Tab-separated table of C-alpha atoms in Angstrom:
chain	number	residue	atom	x	y	z
P	1	MET	CA	36.528	-68.308	-11.658
P	2	ALA	CA	39.541	-70.129	-10.542
P	3	GLU	CA	41.461	-68.553	-7.768
P	4	ARG	CA	43.935	-68.041	-10.499
P	5	SER	CA	41.533	-66.081	-12.622
P	6	GLY	CA	37.909	-65.416	-11.762
P	7	GLY	CA	35.048	-63.952	-13.718
P	8	THR	CA	36.399	-61.417	-16.141
P	9	GLU	CA	39.805	-61.046	-17.672
P	10	PRO	CA	42.276	-58.389	-16.495
P	11	THR	CA	42.319	-55.051	-18.220
P	12	GLY	CA	45.577	-53.704	-19.588
P	13	THR	CA	49.004	-55.204	-19.193
P	14	ASP	CA	50.298	-52.872	-16.487
P	15	GLU	CA	51.146	-55.192	-13.584
P	16	ARG	CA	50.857	-52.303	-11.137
P	17	ARG	CA	47.165	-52.112	-11.979
P	18	LEU	CA	45.339	-54.476	-9.638
P	19	ARG	CA	42.198	-56.271	-10.741
P	20	LYS	CA	39.453	-55.752	-8.142
P	21	VAL	CA	38.079	-59.125	-7.040
P	22	ALA	CA	35.326	-60.194	-4.628
P	23	ARG	CA	35.477	-63.710	-3.185
P	24	VAL	CA	33.005	-65.645	-1.048
P	25	VAL	CA	33.671	-67.811	1.992
P	26	LEU	CA	30.391	-69.708	1.648
P	27	LEU	CA	29.319	-71.776	4.652
P	28	ASP	CA	26.391	-74.177	4.823
P	29	PRO	CA	24.375	-74.998	7.994
P	30	GLN	CA	27.031	-77.573	9.012
P	31	ASP	CA	29.821	-74.949	8.639
P	32	ARG	CA	31.245	-76.639	5.562
P	33	ILE	CA	32.928	-74.352	3.028
P	34	LEU	CA	32.261	-74.581	-0.709
P	35	LEU	CA	35.332	-74.605	-2.964
P	36	LEU	CA	35.772	-74.899	-6.701
P	37	HIS	CA	38.320	-77.270	-8.242
P	38	GLY	CA	40.433	-75.488	-10.833
P	39	PHE	CA	43.158	-76.433	-13.244
P	40	GLU	CA	45.466	-74.818	-15.767
P	41	PRO	CA	43.652	-74.999	-19.158
P	42	ASP	CA	46.770	-76.210	-20.990
P	43	ASP	CA	47.863	-78.561	-18.177
P	44	PRO	CA	44.927	-80.341	-16.468
P	45	SER	CA	47.376	-82.046	-14.082
P	46	SER	CA	48.068	-78.645	-12.436
P	47	THR	CA	45.112	-78.380	-10.025
P	48	TRP	CA	44.029	-76.409	-6.958
P	49	TRP	CA	40.951	-75.497	-4.886
P	50	PHE	CA	39.628	-71.959	-4.456
P	51	THR	CA	36.723	-69.905	-3.175
P	52	PRO	CA	33.968	-68.695	-5.518
P	53	GLY	CA	34.403	-65.166	-6.800
P	54	GLY	CA	35.873	-63.007	-9.490
P	55	GLY	CA	36.376	-59.573	-10.930
P	56	LEU	CA	34.023	-56.634	-10.653
P	57	GLU	CA	32.037	-55.754	-13.755
P	58	GLY	CA	30.952	-52.253	-14.750
P	59	GLY	CA	30.087	-50.117	-11.763
P	60	GLU	CA	29.111	-52.926	-9.413
P	61	SER	CA	30.251	-52.949	-5.793
P	62	ARG	CA	32.368	-55.740	-4.352
P	63	GLU	CA	29.307	-57.027	-2.513
P	64	GLU	CA	27.291	-57.130	-5.748
P	65	ALA	CA	30.165	-58.876	-7.537
P	66	ALA	CA	30.455	-61.465	-4.748
P	67	LEU	CA	26.799	-62.478	-5.032
P	68	ARG	CA	26.807	-62.386	-8.850
P	69	GLU	CA	29.938	-64.532	-9.069
P	70	LEU	CA	28.539	-66.965	-6.487
P	71	ALA	CA	25.367	-67.428	-8.550
P	72	GLU	CA	27.275	-67.746	-11.844
P	73	GLU	CA	29.840	-70.236	-10.555
P	74	THR	CA	27.730	-72.372	-8.211
P	75	GLY	CA	24.060	-71.796	-9.063
P	76	ILE	CA	23.488	-70.703	-5.453
P	77	THR	CA	21.203	-67.678	-5.329
P	78	ASP	CA	19.829	-68.097	-1.801
P	79	ALA	CA	22.740	-66.736	0.211
P	80	ARG	CA	23.142	-64.066	2.885
P	81	LEU	CA	26.238	-61.933	2.435
P	82	GLY	CA	27.964	-61.200	5.711
P	83	PRO	CA	30.944	-59.080	6.714
P	84	LEU	CA	34.231	-58.601	4.909
P	85	LEU	CA	36.645	-61.077	6.505
P	86	TRP	CA	39.979	-60.797	4.753
P	87	ARG	CA	41.848	-58.827	2.104
P	88	ARG	CA	44.913	-59.789	0.152
P	89	ILE	CA	47.011	-58.870	-2.859
P	90	CYS	CA	48.060	-61.799	-5.026
P	91	SER	CA	49.910	-62.413	-8.264
P	92	PHE	CA	49.948	-65.645	-10.224
P	93	PRO	CA	50.391	-67.070	-13.721
P	94	PHE	CA	47.270	-68.519	-15.335
P	95	ASP	CA	46.285	-69.232	-18.934
P	96	GLY	CA	49.451	-67.717	-20.377
P	97	ARG	CA	49.427	-64.400	-18.487
P	98	ARG	CA	50.143	-62.954	-15.060
P	99	TRP	CA	47.180	-61.875	-12.945
P	100	GLU	CA	47.581	-59.133	-10.295
P	101	GLN	CA	44.608	-58.956	-7.943
P	102	ASP	CA	43.249	-57.105	-4.918
P	103	GLU	CA	40.942	-59.725	-3.394
P	104	TRP	CA	38.277	-59.114	-0.733
P	105	TYR	CA	36.783	-62.185	0.990
P	106	TYR	CA	33.213	-61.982	2.303
P	107	LEU	CA	31.500	-64.360	4.701
P	108	CYS	CA	28.330	-65.769	3.197
P	109	ARG	CA	25.791	-68.235	4.609
P	110	THR	CA	23.349	-70.454	2.739
P	111	GLU	CA	20.844	-73.219	3.373
P	112	GLN	CA	21.117	-74.188	-0.322
P	113	THR	CA	23.673	-76.994	-0.609
P	114	SER	CA	22.740	-78.204	-4.092
P	115	VAL	CA	25.269	-76.742	-6.535
P	116	ARG	CA	25.894	-76.726	-10.258
P	117	THR	CA	28.627	-75.509	-12.556
P	118	GLY	CA	28.358	-74.517	-16.166
P	119	GLY	CA	25.345	-72.233	-16.339
P	120	GLY	CA	27.030	-68.903	-15.782
P	121	LEU	CA	30.662	-69.789	-16.392
P	122	THR	CA	32.752	-67.819	-18.846
P	123	GLU	CA	34.531	-69.624	-21.673
P	124	LEU	CA	37.799	-69.538	-19.676
P	125	GLU	CA	36.048	-70.895	-16.591
P	126	ARG	CA	34.537	-73.750	-18.617
P	127	ARG	CA	38.098	-74.650	-19.698
P	128	SER	CA	39.516	-74.512	-16.156
P	129	VAL	CA	36.911	-75.557	-13.544
P	130	ALA	CA	36.491	-79.272	-12.849
P	131	GLY	CA	33.741	-79.068	-10.221
P	132	LEU	CA	32.730	-78.024	-6.719
P	133	ARG	CA	32.886	-79.590	-3.278
P	134	TRP	CA	31.751	-78.837	0.266
P	135	TRP	CA	34.622	-79.248	2.770
P	136	THR	CA	34.642	-79.588	6.554
P	137	ALA	CA	37.400	-77.701	8.368
P	138	GLU	CA	39.084	-81.043	9.109
P	139	GLU	CA	38.980	-82.143	5.460
P	140	LEU	CA	40.372	-78.791	4.354
P	141	ALA	CA	43.257	-79.052	6.840
P	142	ALA	CA	44.126	-82.468	5.342
P	143	ALA	CA	43.930	-81.343	1.684
P	144	THR	CA	46.856	-82.496	-0.437
P	145	GLU	CA	46.263	-80.196	-3.428
P	146	PRO	CA	46.981	-76.467	-3.182
P	147	VAL	CA	44.164	-74.343	-1.717
P	148	TYR	CA	43.892	-70.579	-2.167
P	149	PRO	CA	44.314	-68.460	-0.217
P	150	THR	CA	47.174	-70.599	1.064
P	151	ARG	CA	46.193	-70.361	4.748
P	152	LEU	CA	42.487	-71.032	4.148
P	153	ALA	CA	42.300	-74.055	6.489
P	154	GLU	CA	43.766	-72.034	9.367
P	155	LEU	CA	41.639	-68.978	8.542
P	156	LEU	CA	38.470	-71.096	8.446
P	157	ARG	CA	39.248	-72.728	11.811
P	158	THR	CA	39.748	-69.297	13.369
P	159	LEU	CA	36.525	-68.002	11.797
P	160	LEU	CA	34.504	-70.958	13.091
P	161	VAL	CA	35.936	-70.681	16.631
P	162	GLU	CA	36.115	-66.892	17.056
P	163	GLY	CA	33.529	-65.637	14.557
P	164	PRO	CA	34.156	-62.874	12.036
P	165	PRO	CA	36.928	-60.385	12.865
P	166	GLY	CA	35.960	-56.903	14.041
P	167	ALA	CA	37.844	-55.434	11.073
P	168	PRO	CA	39.048	-57.145	7.884
P	169	VAL	CA	42.295	-59.065	8.342
P	170	ILE	CA	44.985	-58.133	5.809
P	171	LEU	CA	46.558	-61.364	4.592
P	172	GLU	CA	50.139	-61.640	3.479
P	173	THR	CA	50.709	-60.828	-0.192
P	174	GLU	CA	50.943	-64.018	-2.217
P	175	ARG	CA	53.014	-64.330	-5.362
P	176	VAL	CA	52.991	-67.675	-7.146
C-alpha cells in the first residue's frame, strides 16, 4: 500500500512498536523502477509516489511479504527477489493515524511490465492508490511530487551504477 500505509493496518497504538514492512525496488529489463501513486483518502490533492510493499502478515518472512505485496498491488507474479538493499525507520500521518514502520527494501527484477491495480488491494489501498508507473532514473530525479523514501532517485542512481551494496544500507530515519 501507499508508502504511507501498506498492506495491513498497524497493530496497537504504542508508537514505540514498529510495524514490520517489506518493500520492493522492482526493476524491469530497461532498469526502470515501478512506483505506485498514492494519496491521502480524505484529501486527494495530497499525493506522492512510493515503492510496492507493505506489512508482514502472520508468520511470513520479509521476503515472502515482499513478493505477496508485489503481486497484490501490481499483479506482477513473475519476479526474482534479490538482495536486501536498504533499511529505514519512518513515521508519518496517514488516514487519520500515525504509522511507525521498520521498512526493508529488496531488489527485485522482472520481465513482466504489464501491471494492474485493484485485484489484491485492501479497502484502504483502493481508497488511496491512483495507479502505477514505470520510471527511468532521469524521470525520477525530475519528479515534482514527493517520492518515498525521500532519496529514492539518488539511491536508484547509485544502485544502477554500483550494483547492490555488500550489506544493507541504513537510511536516515524519516519523520513526516
